[in-house]
Coordinates of C-alpha atoms and ligand atoms in Angstrom, one line a residue:
Chain A
M1 CA -27.6 -11.6 31.9
S2 CA -26.7 -8.3 32.5
K3 CA -28.6 -5.4 31.1
K4 CA -28.1 -1.8 30.6
T5 CA -30.0 1.1 29.2
I6 CA -28.2 3.8 26.6
Q7 CA -29.2 6.1 29.2
D8 CA -27.0 4.6 31.9
I9 CA -23.7 4.4 29.3
N10 CA -24.7 8.5 29.1
A11 CA -25.0 9.1 32.7
R12 CA -21.3 7.3 32.8
I13 CA -20.1 9.5 30.3
T14 CA -21.4 12.4 32.2
D15 CA -19.7 11.6 35.1
G16 CA -16.6 10.6 33.9
S17 CA -16.5 6.3 34.5
V18 CA -17.3 5.3 31.4
H19 CA -15.5 2.0 30.0
V20 CA -15.4 2.3 26.2
V21 CA -12.7 0.4 24.0
T22 CA -11.9 -0.6 20.6
A23 CA -13.9 -3.0 18.4
E24 CA -10.1 -4.9 18.4
E25 CA -9.7 -4.6 21.7
M26 CA -12.9 -6.6 22.8
P27 CA -12.4 -10.5 21.5
G28 CA -9.7 -10.6 24.4
I29 CA -12.0 -9.0 26.7
V30 CA -14.7 -11.4 25.7
A31 CA -12.3 -13.8 26.1
E32 CA -11.6 -13.4 29.3
L33 CA -14.7 -13.0 30.9
G34 CA -17.2 -14.2 29.1
A35 CA -20.0 -12.1 27.2
D36 CA -21.6 -11.4 29.6
G37 CA -18.5 -10.2 32.6
A38 CA -17.2 -8.4 28.7
A39 CA -21.3 -6.3 28.6
R40 CA -20.8 -5.6 32.5
E41 CA -17.5 -4.2 32.2
V42 CA -17.8 -2.4 29.1
D43 CA -20.3 0.1 28.2
I44 CA -19.1 0.9 24.5
V45 CA -17.2 -0.2 21.8
T46 CA -15.5 1.8 19.0
T47 CA -15.2 0.5 15.4
G48 CA -13.6 2.6 12.7
T49 CA -12.7 2.2 8.3
F50 CA -10.9 5.2 6.2
G51 CA -11.3 3.7 2.7
A52 CA -12.7 4.5 -0.7
M53 CA -16.1 4.9 -1.0
C54 CA -17.0 6.2 -4.6
S55 CA -21.2 6.5 -2.9
S56 CA -20.0 9.6 -1.6
G57 CA -20.7 13.1 -2.1
A58 CA -22.4 16.7 -0.8
F59 CA -24.8 19.3 -1.4
L60 CA -23.7 22.7 -1.0
N61 CA -25.7 25.7 -1.1
L62 CA -23.6 29.4 -1.9
G63 CA -26.2 31.5 -1.1
H64 CA -27.8 34.5 -3.6
S65 CA -25.6 36.3 -6.0
D66 CA -27.1 40.1 -7.5
P67 CA -28.9 40.0 -9.6
P68 CA -29.8 35.8 -8.9
I69 CA -29.5 32.8 -10.7
K70 CA -30.6 29.9 -11.0
M71 CA -27.7 27.7 -11.5
Q72 CA -28.6 25.1 -15.0
K73 CA -25.6 23.7 -15.1
V74 CA -22.6 24.5 -12.2
W75 CA -18.4 23.6 -11.8
F76 CA -16.4 23.9 -9.1
N77 CA -13.2 23.5 -10.5
D78 CA -13.8 22.6 -13.5
V79 CA -16.0 19.3 -12.3
E80 CA -19.8 19.5 -13.0
A81 CA -22.3 19.5 -10.1
Y82 CA -26.3 18.7 -10.0
T83 CA -28.4 21.3 -10.2
G84 CA -31.7 19.5 -10.7
L85 CA -33.2 21.2 -7.2
A86 CA -33.8 24.6 -6.7
A87 CA -31.6 27.8 -8.0
I88 CA -28.2 27.2 -5.8
D89 CA -27.9 23.9 -4.2
A90 CA -25.9 21.3 -5.6
Y91 CA -24.4 18.4 -4.8
M92 CA -21.5 17.6 -5.7
G93 CA -20.3 14.0 -6.0
A94 CA -17.0 12.0 -5.4
T95 CA -16.6 10.3 -9.2
Q96 CA -17.4 13.2 -11.5
L97 CA -14.4 13.6 -12.8
S98 CA -12.6 17.1 -14.0
E99 CA -13.7 18.1 -17.9
S100 CA -10.7 19.3 -18.2
R101 CA -8.0 17.3 -15.8
G102 CA -9.9 13.9 -16.4
M103 CA -9.4 11.1 -14.3
E104 CA -6.1 13.0 -12.2
Y105 CA -9.0 15.7 -10.4
G106 CA -12.5 15.2 -9.5
G107 CA -15.3 15.7 -7.0
G108 CA -13.9 13.8 -4.2
H109 CA -11.7 15.9 -4.8
V110 CA -13.1 19.4 -4.8
I111 CA -14.7 18.2 -1.3
E112 CA -11.3 17.7 -0.2
D113 CA -10.5 21.1 -1.0
L114 CA -13.1 22.3 0.4
V115 CA -12.4 20.8 3.7
A116 CA -8.9 21.7 3.8
G117 CA -9.9 25.5 3.4
R118 CA -8.3 25.9 -0.7
S119 CA -10.3 28.3 -2.8
V120 CA -12.8 27.0 -5.3
D121 CA -13.4 28.1 -8.1
I122 CA -17.4 28.2 -9.5
H123 CA -18.4 28.3 -13.3
A124 CA -22.2 28.7 -13.4
T125 CA -24.9 28.7 -16.0
A126 CA -28.5 29.4 -16.6
Y127 CA -31.0 30.0 -19.3
G128 CA -32.7 33.1 -17.4
T129 CA -35.9 33.9 -15.9
D130 CA -37.9 37.0 -14.0
C131 CA -36.9 35.8 -11.2
Y132 CA -33.7 34.7 -11.7
P133 CA -32.3 37.2 -14.7
R134 CA -28.9 36.0 -14.1
K135 CA -27.2 33.7 -16.8
L136 CA -23.4 33.8 -16.0
L137 CA -21.6 33.4 -12.8
D138 CA -17.7 33.3 -12.2
T139 CA -16.8 33.2 -8.8
T140 CA -14.1 31.4 -6.0
V141 CA -15.1 30.9 -2.8
T142 CA -13.8 28.7 0.4
I143 CA -16.4 26.4 2.9
D144 CA -16.9 29.4 4.9
D145 CA -18.2 31.2 2.5
I146 CA -20.8 29.3 1.5
N147 CA -23.6 28.3 3.3
Q148 CA -24.5 24.8 4.0
A149 CA -22.0 21.8 3.0
T150 CA -23.3 18.6 3.9
M151 CA -21.4 15.8 3.4
L152 CA -24.4 12.9 2.2
N153 CA -23.3 10.0 1.5
P154 CA -25.9 7.0 -0.3
R155 CA -23.9 4.8 0.3
N156 CA -20.6 4.2 2.4
G157 CA -19.2 1.6 5.4
Y158 CA -19.4 -1.4 3.7
Q159 CA -19.8 -4.2 5.8
K160 CA -16.9 -6.3 4.2
Y161 CA -16.8 -6.0 0.2
N162 CA -15.3 -8.8 -2.1
V163 CA -11.3 -9.3 -2.4
A164 CA -10.8 -8.4 -6.7
T165 CA -7.9 -10.9 -8.1
N166 CA -7.2 -10.9 -12.6
C167 CA -6.8 -14.3 -14.1
S168 CA -6.9 -12.6 -17.8
D169 CA -3.4 -12.2 -19.7
R170 CA -3.6 -8.3 -19.2
T171 CA -3.4 -5.5 -16.6
L172 CA -6.6 -4.3 -15.3
Y173 CA -7.3 -0.7 -14.0
T174 CA -10.3 -1.0 -11.6
Y175 CA -12.1 0.0 -8.2
M176 CA -10.3 -1.9 -6.7
G177 CA -7.1 -0.4 -8.2
T178 CA -4.5 -2.2 -10.8
L179 CA -5.0 -5.4 -10.6
L180 CA -2.0 -7.8 -12.9
P181 CA -2.3 -10.3 -15.3
D182 CA -2.4 -14.2 -14.6
C183 CA -3.9 -13.5 -10.7
G184 CA -0.5 -11.2 -9.6
N185 CA -2.6 -9.3 -7.1
A186 CA -5.0 -9.3 -5.0
T187 CA -7.0 -6.1 -3.2
Y188 CA -9.6 -5.8 -1.2
S189 CA -11.3 -3.4 1.4
A190 CA -13.2 -2.6 4.4
A191 CA -11.2 -3.1 8.0
G192 CA -12.2 -6.3 9.1
V193 CA -12.0 -6.6 12.9
L194 CA -12.5 -2.7 13.6
S195 CA -15.6 -2.9 10.2
P196 CA -18.6 -1.1 11.5
L197 CA -21.7 -2.7 10.6
Y198 CA -20.0 -6.2 11.2
N199 CA -19.0 -5.6 15.1
D200 CA -23.2 -5.7 14.8
P201 CA -24.0 -7.9 12.4
T202 CA -28.0 -7.5 13.4
Y203 CA -28.5 -3.9 13.9
Q204 CA -29.3 -3.9 17.5
T205 CA -27.8 -0.5 18.4
I206 CA -27.4 0.8 14.3
G207 CA -29.8 2.3 12.3
V208 CA -31.3 6.1 11.4
G209 CA -30.8 8.5 13.7
S210 CA -27.4 6.5 15.4
R211 CA -24.2 8.8 15.8
I212 CA -21.7 8.7 14.6
F213 CA -17.4 9.6 13.6
L214 CA -18.0 10.9 10.0
S215 CA -14.8 12.0 8.5
G216 CA -13.4 13.7 12.0
A217 CA -17.1 15.2 12.9
Q218 CA -20.1 14.0 14.0
G219 CA -22.6 12.9 11.9
Y220 CA -25.6 10.8 11.6
I221 CA -27.0 7.6 10.1
T222 CA -30.1 8.3 7.8
G223 CA -31.0 5.2 6.4
Q224 CA -30.2 2.1 5.3
G225 CA -27.0 2.3 2.4
T226 CA -28.4 1.9 -1.4
Q227 CA -27.5 -1.7 -2.7
H228 CA -28.1 -2.1 1.3
D229 CA -27.9 -6.5 1.2
P230 CA -27.8 -7.7 5.2
T231 CA -28.6 -11.6 3.6
N232 CA -25.0 -11.5 2.3
N233 CA -23.4 -9.2 4.5
F234 CA -22.9 -6.6 2.4
A235 CA -24.6 -4.4 4.9
T236 CA -24.8 -0.2 3.9
I237 CA -25.9 2.8 5.7
M238 CA -26.0 6.4 4.3
V239 CA -24.6 8.9 6.6
Q240 CA -24.4 12.7 6.8
G241 CA -22.4 15.4 8.1
D242 CA -21.0 19.0 8.8
M243 CA -18.5 19.4 5.9
K244 CA -17.5 22.6 7.7
R245 CA -16.4 20.0 11.1
M246 CA -14.8 17.2 9.6
N247 CA -11.0 17.2 9.7
K248 CA -8.5 17.3 6.2
K249 CA -7.2 13.8 7.5
Y250 CA -10.3 12.4 6.9
V251 CA -11.6 13.8 3.4
R252 CA -9.4 12.4 0.3
G253 CA -9.7 12.9 -2.9
A254 CA -8.4 9.5 -5.0
T255 CA -7.8 8.5 -8.5
F256 CA -8.1 5.2 -9.3
H257 CA -6.1 4.3 -12.9
G258 CA -8.0 4.0 -15.3
Y259 CA -11.0 3.5 -13.0
G260 CA -12.1 7.8 -12.1
T261 CA -11.7 9.1 -9.0
S262 CA -13.5 8.3 -5.2
L263 CA -13.7 9.3 -1.4
Y264 CA -11.8 8.2 1.5
V265 CA -14.1 8.3 4.4
G266 CA -14.0 7.9 7.4
I267 CA -16.0 6.6 9.8
G268 CA -16.4 5.2 13.3
I269 CA -19.9 3.9 15.0
P270 CA -19.9 3.7 18.8
I271 CA -21.5 0.5 19.9
P272 CA -23.5 0.8 23.3
I273 CA -23.2 -2.5 24.3
L274 CA -26.5 -2.9 26.2
N275 CA -26.1 -6.7 26.7
A276 CA -24.5 -9.9 26.2
D277 CA -24.9 -10.6 23.1
I278 CA -23.9 -6.9 22.0
A279 CA -21.1 -7.9 23.8
Q280 CA -20.7 -11.2 21.8
A281 CA -20.8 -9.4 18.9
T282 CA -18.0 -7.2 18.7
A283 CA -15.6 -10.0 20.0
I284 CA -15.3 -11.0 16.0
T285 CA -12.3 -11.1 14.9
D286 CA -10.5 -11.5 11.5
A287 CA -10.5 -14.7 11.6
D288 CA -14.1 -14.8 11.3
I289 CA -14.9 -12.7 9.1
T290 CA -15.0 -14.5 5.7
T291 CA -15.3 -13.1 1.9
N292 CA -14.8 -14.4 -1.6
V293 CA -12.1 -13.7 -4.4
L294 CA -13.5 -12.7 -7.1
D295 CA -12.3 -13.1 -11.3
Y296 CA -12.2 -9.6 -12.4
G297 CA -10.2 -10.6 -15.6
V298 CA -14.5 -11.6 -16.2
A299 CA -16.2 -8.6 -17.1
R300 CA -19.7 -9.9 -16.0
R301 CA -22.2 -9.2 -13.1
S302 CA -21.7 -12.6 -11.9
R303 CA -17.7 -12.9 -11.8
P304 CA -16.3 -16.1 -10.7
I305 CA -15.5 -17.2 -7.2
L306 CA -12.6 -18.5 -7.1
R307 CA -12.5 -19.2 -3.3
K308 CA -13.4 -17.7 0.0
V309 CA -10.8 -15.8 2.8
T310 CA -11.0 -14.5 5.9
Y311 CA -9.3 -11.1 6.6
E312 CA -7.1 -12.6 8.5
E313 CA -6.1 -14.4 5.2
L314 CA -6.0 -11.2 4.1
K315 CA -3.7 -9.3 6.3
S316 CA -0.8 -11.9 6.3
G317 CA -0.3 -10.1 3.3
M318 CA -0.3 -13.4 1.1
I319 CA -2.7 -15.6 -0.2
D320 CA -3.4 -18.9 -2.0
I321 CA -5.3 -19.1 -5.6
N322 CA -5.3 -22.1 -7.0
G323 CA -2.1 -23.3 -5.9
K324 CA 0.0 -19.8 -6.3
E325 CA 1.0 -17.3 -3.5
V326 CA -0.7 -14.2 -4.4
T327 CA 0.5 -11.2 -2.7
T328 CA -2.6 -8.8 -1.5
S329 CA -2.6 -5.0 -1.2
P330 CA -6.0 -3.3 1.4
M331 CA -7.3 -0.2 -0.3
S332 CA -8.3 1.0 2.8
S333 CA -6.2 2.5 6.0
F334 CA -6.2 -0.2 8.5
H335 CA -3.8 2.5 10.2
D336 CA -6.5 5.0 9.9
A337 CA -9.5 3.0 10.7
R338 CA -7.8 2.4 14.2
A339 CA -6.8 5.7 14.7
I340 CA -10.9 6.4 13.7
A341 CA -11.4 3.6 17.1
E342 CA -9.4 5.5 19.2
E343 CA -10.4 9.2 17.6
L344 CA -14.0 8.5 18.9
K345 CA -12.9 5.9 22.2
D346 CA -10.7 10.0 23.1
W347 CA -14.1 12.3 22.3
I348 CA -16.7 9.8 24.2
K349 CA -13.7 9.1 27.5
K350 CA -14.1 13.3 27.3
G351 CA -17.3 13.7 27.7
E352 CA -17.6 15.6 23.9
F353 CA -19.5 12.6 22.4
Y354 CA -22.6 10.4 23.3
P355 CA -24.3 7.8 21.4
T356 CA -27.7 7.5 20.2
L357 CA -29.6 5.0 20.1
P358 CA -31.5 4.2 16.7
V359 CA -34.9 5.8 15.6
E360 CA -35.6 2.8 13.8
N361 CA -33.3 0.1 13.1
L362 CA -31.3 -0.8 9.7
P363 CA -33.7 -3.5 7.6
N364 CA -31.6 -6.5 9.0
T365 CA -33.8 -9.8 7.2
G366 CA -36.0 -9.3 3.7
V367 CA -34.5 -7.2 2.4
V368 CA -33.7 -8.4 -2.0
F369 CA -30.4 -6.7 -3.4
K370 CA -31.9 -7.7 -7.2
P371 CA -30.2 -7.0 -10.3
M372 CA -31.2 -4.6 -12.7
K373 CA -34.0 -5.1 -14.7
Q374 CA -33.5 -5.6 -18.3
M375 CA -35.7 -5.6 -21.2
G376 CA -35.1 -7.6 -23.9
E377 CA -32.3 -9.8 -24.2
Q378 CA -28.9 -7.8 -24.1
P379 CA -27.0 -9.2 -27.9
T380 CA -24.1 -12.0 -27.4
V381 CA -21.1 -12.0 -30.0
A382 CA -23.2 -14.9 -32.3
D383 CA -26.0 -12.5 -32.7
V384 CA -24.2 -10.6 -34.6
M385 CA -20.5 -12.1 -35.5
A386 CA -20.8 -13.2 -40.0
Q387 CA -21.5 -17.1 -40.2
R388 CA -19.2 -16.8 -42.9
V389 CA -16.2 -17.0 -43.2
T390 CA -13.3 -17.2 -45.5
T391 CA -10.0 -18.5 -43.7
I392 CA -6.8 -19.6 -45.3
R393 CA -4.1 -22.9 -44.8
Q394 CA -1.4 -22.5 -42.9
G395 CA 2.2 -22.7 -45.1
L396 CA -0.6 -21.1 -48.3
T397 CA 1.1 -17.5 -50.3
V398 CA 0.7 -14.0 -49.3
E399 CA -0.5 -13.8 -53.1
D400 CA -3.3 -16.6 -52.1
A401 CA -4.4 -14.6 -48.8
A402 CA -4.5 -11.6 -51.3
R403 CA -6.4 -13.0 -54.0
A404 CA -9.2 -14.6 -50.9
I405 CA -9.1 -11.1 -49.9
T406 CA -10.0 -9.6 -53.3
E407 CA -11.9 -12.6 -54.2
G408 CA -14.4 -12.0 -51.3
N409 CA -13.9 -8.1 -50.9
F410 CA -13.3 -8.1 -47.0
N411 CA -10.1 -7.2 -45.1
H412 CA -9.6 -9.6 -42.5
L413 CA -8.6 -13.3 -43.2
P414 CA -8.0 -15.9 -40.2
V415 CA -4.8 -18.4 -41.0
V416 CA -5.8 -22.0 -39.8
S417 CA -3.3 -25.0 -39.5
D418 CA -3.9 -28.0 -40.6
E419 CA -6.6 -29.4 -37.6
D420 CA -8.4 -26.0 -38.8
K421 CA -7.7 -24.4 -35.8
L422 CA -6.4 -20.6 -35.8
V423 CA -3.0 -19.8 -35.6
G424 CA -3.1 -16.5 -37.2
I425 CA -4.3 -13.5 -39.1
I426 CA -3.6 -11.4 -42.3
T427 CA -5.4 -7.6 -42.7
A428 CA -5.6 -6.8 -46.3
W429 CA -3.0 -4.0 -45.1
D430 CA -0.7 -6.1 -44.2
I431 CA -0.8 -8.1 -47.9
A432 CA 0.0 -4.5 -48.9
K433 CA 3.3 -4.0 -46.8
A434 CA 4.5 -7.7 -47.5
V435 CA 3.9 -6.6 -51.2
A436 CA 5.6 -3.2 -51.2
K437 CA 8.4 -4.4 -49.5
S438 CA 8.5 -7.4 -52.4
K439 CA 8.1 -10.9 -49.9
R440 CA 5.7 -12.4 -51.9
D441 CA 6.3 -15.9 -50.8
K442 CA 5.6 -17.8 -47.5
L443 CA 2.3 -16.4 -45.1
D444 CA 3.5 -17.4 -42.0
D445 CA 6.7 -14.8 -42.0
I446 CA 4.1 -11.9 -42.1
M447 CA 0.9 -12.9 -40.4
T448 CA -0.2 -11.9 -36.8
R449 CA 0.4 -15.0 -34.2
N450 CA -1.5 -13.5 -31.4
V451 CA -4.7 -13.2 -32.5
V452 CA -7.2 -11.6 -30.5
T453 CA -10.6 -13.6 -30.3
A454 CA -14.4 -13.5 -29.0
D455 CA -16.1 -16.4 -28.2
T456 CA -19.5 -17.0 -29.6
S457 CA -21.3 -16.3 -25.6
E458 CA -19.9 -13.1 -25.5
P459 CA -21.6 -9.8 -24.7
V460 CA -21.3 -7.3 -27.7
D461 CA -20.3 -4.9 -25.1
T462 CA -17.3 -6.7 -24.2
A463 CA -16.2 -7.3 -27.3
A464 CA -16.2 -3.9 -28.2
R465 CA -14.6 -3.3 -25.8
K466 CA -11.6 -6.0 -26.5
L467 CA -11.6 -4.0 -30.1
E468 CA -10.9 -0.8 -28.7
L469 CA -8.0 -2.2 -26.3
H470 CA -5.9 -3.7 -29.1
N471 CA -7.2 -0.6 -31.3
I472 CA -8.5 -3.8 -34.1
S473 CA -11.9 -3.6 -36.7
A474 CA -12.4 -7.2 -36.3
M475 CA -12.1 -10.6 -34.5
P476 CA -12.4 -14.1 -35.5
V477 CA -14.8 -15.8 -33.2
V478 CA -13.2 -19.4 -31.5
N479 CA -15.6 -22.0 -30.4
K480 CA -13.0 -23.9 -26.9
H481 CA -11.6 -25.7 -29.6
S482 CA -9.6 -23.6 -31.4
K483 CA -11.7 -23.4 -35.1
V484 CA -13.1 -20.1 -36.3
V485 CA -17.1 -20.6 -36.5
G486 CA -17.7 -16.6 -37.5
I487 CA -15.9 -13.4 -37.9
I488 CA -17.3 -10.1 -35.6
T489 CA -16.1 -7.1 -37.0
S490 CA -16.5 -2.9 -35.8
D491 CA -18.5 -2.4 -38.1
D492 CA -21.6 -5.0 -36.9
I493 CA -21.2 -3.9 -33.7
S494 CA -21.9 -0.4 -35.0
K495 CA -25.3 -1.4 -37.1
L496 CA -26.6 -2.6 -33.9
V497 CA -25.6 0.1 -32.2
A498 CA -27.5 2.5 -34.3
R499 CA -30.7 -0.1 -34.6
R500 CA -31.1 0.0 -30.5
Chain B
M1 CA 24.8 1.3 -4.9
K2 CA 22.3 2.6 -8.0
F3 CA 22.9 5.0 -10.6
I4 CA 21.4 6.2 -13.9
L5 CA 23.8 6.0 -17.1
H6 CA 23.5 8.6 -19.7
A7 CA 24.6 7.8 -22.9
T8 CA 24.2 10.6 -25.9
P9 CA 23.9 9.2 -29.3
E10 CA 26.9 9.3 -30.0
I11 CA 28.1 5.7 -27.8
T12 CA 24.8 4.5 -27.1
P13 CA 26.3 2.1 -29.9
K14 CA 28.9 1.0 -28.8
P15 CA 29.5 -1.9 -25.7
L16 CA 29.9 0.1 -23.3
I17 CA 28.1 -1.9 -20.4
A18 CA 30.0 -4.8 -21.7
E19 CA 33.6 -2.9 -21.8
V20 CA 33.5 -2.1 -17.9
I21 CA 32.3 -5.2 -16.8
L22 CA 35.1 -7.0 -18.7
E23 CA 38.0 -3.9 -17.5
T24 CA 36.6 -3.6 -13.7
G25 CA 35.4 -7.7 -13.8
T26 CA 32.5 -6.1 -11.5
L27 CA 29.6 -7.8 -11.2
L28 CA 26.3 -5.3 -12.3
N29 CA 23.0 -6.4 -12.0
I30 CA 20.8 -3.8 -14.8
D31 CA 17.3 -2.8 -13.0
R32 CA 15.8 -0.7 -16.3
A33 CA 17.1 0.7 -19.7
D34 CA 15.5 2.9 -21.3
V35 CA 17.5 3.2 -25.2
K36 CA 15.8 5.7 -27.4
S37 CA 17.0 7.7 -30.5
S38 CA 17.8 10.7 -28.4
G39 CA 20.3 8.5 -25.5
G40 CA 19.6 6.3 -23.4
E41 CA 19.3 6.0 -19.8
V42 CA 19.9 2.7 -17.4
I43 CA 19.8 2.2 -14.0
I44 CA 23.1 0.0 -12.7
D45 CA 22.9 -1.5 -8.9
V46 CA 26.6 -2.3 -8.1
H47 CA 27.9 -3.7 -4.6
Q48 CA 28.9 -0.3 -3.1
D49 CA 32.9 -1.3 -2.9
R50 CA 32.8 -0.9 -6.6
Y51 CA 30.7 2.5 -7.3
N52 CA 33.6 4.4 -7.4
I53 CA 35.7 2.6 -10.0
V54 CA 32.8 1.4 -12.2
T55 CA 31.5 4.6 -12.5
A56 CA 34.6 6.3 -13.5
A57 CA 35.1 3.6 -16.2
F58 CA 31.3 5.3 -17.1
K59 CA 32.8 8.6 -17.5
K60 CA 36.1 7.3 -18.7
R61 CA 33.8 6.5 -22.1
G62 CA 31.8 9.6 -22.0
A63 CA 29.1 8.8 -20.1
T64 CA 27.3 10.7 -17.7
I65 CA 26.5 9.1 -14.1
T66 CA 23.5 10.1 -11.4
P67 CA 24.0 8.6 -8.4
L68 CA 20.3 7.2 -7.2
E69 CA 19.7 7.8 -4.0
Q70 CA 15.9 7.6 -3.8
P71 CA 14.9 6.4 -7.1
I72 CA 11.5 6.4 -5.5
I73 CA 9.8 8.8 -3.0
K74 CA 7.0 9.0 -0.8
D75 CA 4.9 12.1 0.0
D76 CA 4.0 11.2 3.7
D77 CA 0.7 14.0 4.1
E78 CA -0.9 12.9 1.2
C79 CA 0.0 9.3 2.0
V80 CA -2.6 7.3 3.8
N81 CA -0.9 4.1 5.0
C82 CA -3.3 2.1 2.7
G83 CA -0.7 -0.2 1.6
A84 CA -2.6 -0.9 -2.4
C85 CA 1.1 -0.5 -3.8
I86 CA 2.4 -3.1 -1.9
S87 CA 1.2 -6.1 -4.4
V88 CA 1.9 -4.5 -7.7
C89 CA 5.4 -3.8 -6.7
P90 CA 8.0 -6.3 -8.5
T91 CA 10.7 -6.1 -6.0
G92 CA 8.9 -6.1 -2.4
V93 CA 10.3 -2.7 -2.0
I94 CA 7.4 -1.6 -0.1
S95 CA 5.1 -4.1 3.5
F96 CA 3.3 -2.9 6.5
N97 CA 5.2 -1.5 10.2
D98 CA 3.8 -2.8 12.7
D99 CA 1.2 -0.6 13.6
W100 CA 0.4 -0.3 9.6
T101 CA 2.4 2.1 8.6
V102 CA 3.6 1.4 5.4
Q103 CA 7.5 1.1 4.9
M104 CA 9.9 0.9 2.0
E105 CA 12.9 -0.7 1.6
I106 CA 14.2 1.6 -1.5
A107 CA 17.4 0.5 -2.1
K108 CA 15.2 -2.4 -3.8
C109 CA 13.5 -0.4 -5.9
V110 CA 13.6 -0.6 -10.1
Q111 CA 11.6 2.3 -11.1
C112 CA 9.2 0.0 -12.7
G113 CA 6.3 3.3 -11.5
A114 CA 3.2 0.5 -11.2
C115 CA 3.4 2.0 -7.3
V116 CA 2.8 5.0 -8.5
I117 CA -0.3 4.4 -11.1
M118 CA -1.2 1.9 -8.3
C119 CA -1.5 4.6 -5.4
P120 CA -5.2 6.0 -5.4
Q121 CA -3.2 9.7 -3.2
G122 CA -1.1 10.5 -5.8
A123 CA 2.0 9.9 -2.8
L124 CA 4.4 8.8 -4.9
K125 CA 6.8 9.8 -7.7
V126 CA 10.2 8.3 -9.4
S127 CA 12.7 10.1 -9.1
K128 CA 14.0 11.3 -12.0
Ligands
SF4_1 S1 8.8 2.1 -8.6 FE1 8.6 -0.1 -8.9 S2 9.7 -1.2 -8.1 FE2 10.4 0.9 -7.3 S3 8.5 0.8 -5.0 FE3 7.5 1.6 -7.1 S4 6.8 -0.3 -7.9 FE4 8.6 -0.9 -6.5
SF4_2 S1 -0.9 3.8 -2.0 FE1 0.3 5.5 -1.8 S2 -1.6 6.0 -0.2 FE2 -1.6 3.9 0.1 S3 0.1 3.5 1.3 FE3 1.1 3.6 -0.9 S4 1.7 5.2 -0.9 FE4 0.5 5.5 0.9

């Protein structure tokens, strides 16, 4: 079996004889020459990905002011950065929102502005100490005015990611973009065939100290990413790089409508082809990489898996979900992922970039990715709902409803059919309006027919979100036969929250 | 060809569109209609051969016409060719080229704004 060392490869970079290809070109080469032949022929395979990586941010050192300040709080263009560090260091997180502009502008945009050379306003406050007497600071800087501007992303470059769709009946705004109701679309991320970690799934050449392409500069992998989950092919890396050397093309602040801000980061990892096994791994194609389509309509940790798909199907633009043709959208740019793999290839060919072997490999086995440990039981709708609920039969009059409401001293009256199924709801306000308009006969004319309901096993937090979204103060709780088994009000929920 | 029909409150109650269809004998496609107390704005699609006749008939009735040559505008400096906008478009305006850049068949756009909301880079704008 053909074997090479990293020194052999780097010597070829120096003498200009190195053979570099991108991960898109490699499957063809392995098919033609076999893994061993490909390993002899190719020295390095380059990968690339360019997409939203929320778990991103930057350490920024502002230098000392006179008189000096120990920043207790600091804002860059009205976006707060973390200052629980020494006096004038701050960490700007990509998803922090602007205090005045909200989701329109966030930490990701501040980082983009700095890399693009735009000036950024700084406002800092402090409590004042003997060594740092200053309490207030306002200034404007560009990236050239600050000392270190180090991008340090605790979790980037997912090996692959889930596909998001939405089987509920309303539009959802998520970190996977707008998800249309009734599985109207599906979104996915990651670069598939070019995916950095998928091309070396056992991380033989990827680990702490690996030199990489990070947003147009040379950066490094500093460790496993948070949530690193290699057992399920959801590995991630922690990376760092010098923002002053980055290319603004690959550092782009992003806004996901209704969700928040993020940062588009470009990562390219070179994979030195040391042996046939590594060559074989880089022969992976989109058809070989599978992932799950999840229903984001269910706001729980474990979302229902609707099916498995390959990246080849996803990239075709259409997938079948329960017999329905659903249009797919990537959230990351394959065009730019390819540009990154090409640019890295170019750097290596020109002798501007030398790959390194890791000083420590990323853990590949024995990593357990746990869900959060939660103390106490998460209360469900069944725990807080009122079980005694007065209902009224369809066909009765406004007057009957008014009587029921006044006698019972409540505001919401579910309307049920002869079969006891929920058909509508009446509020005290509906009755007041009806009376004012002298509409006193059939309830059917004034009741709301599209009733928002809750389910007994639903967590209280999802029920609370529903009330908020629909701007209502109560929901009937129904069983699977649409029979009313209780009612939950925003008052019940507030009382629960007050007790917590 | 598409155009925006602006109607003032005085003329909105009239069956403008029906009248113009009858008078010109032309089929019109209503892409979007937005009628408020301050007047109405309707986006109408008509075959280019009939564009002049139809717009003249609307003008005769006191409406203002703005041709809609660029219903949706993409800022190429902002666009990263992610393609997030593709799946939300109800009329299939947006698709990938072979090189994974994004192309738009803007004549099909009905200015619903779904892609504008979807775009993480703020690269899209519906023209007014
Ligand atoms: S505005 Fe609507 S119709 Fe036009 S391109 Fe965007 S999504 Fe498609
Ligand atoms: S969503 Fe925005 S950035 Fe992405 S391809 Fe469409 S226009 Fe370009």
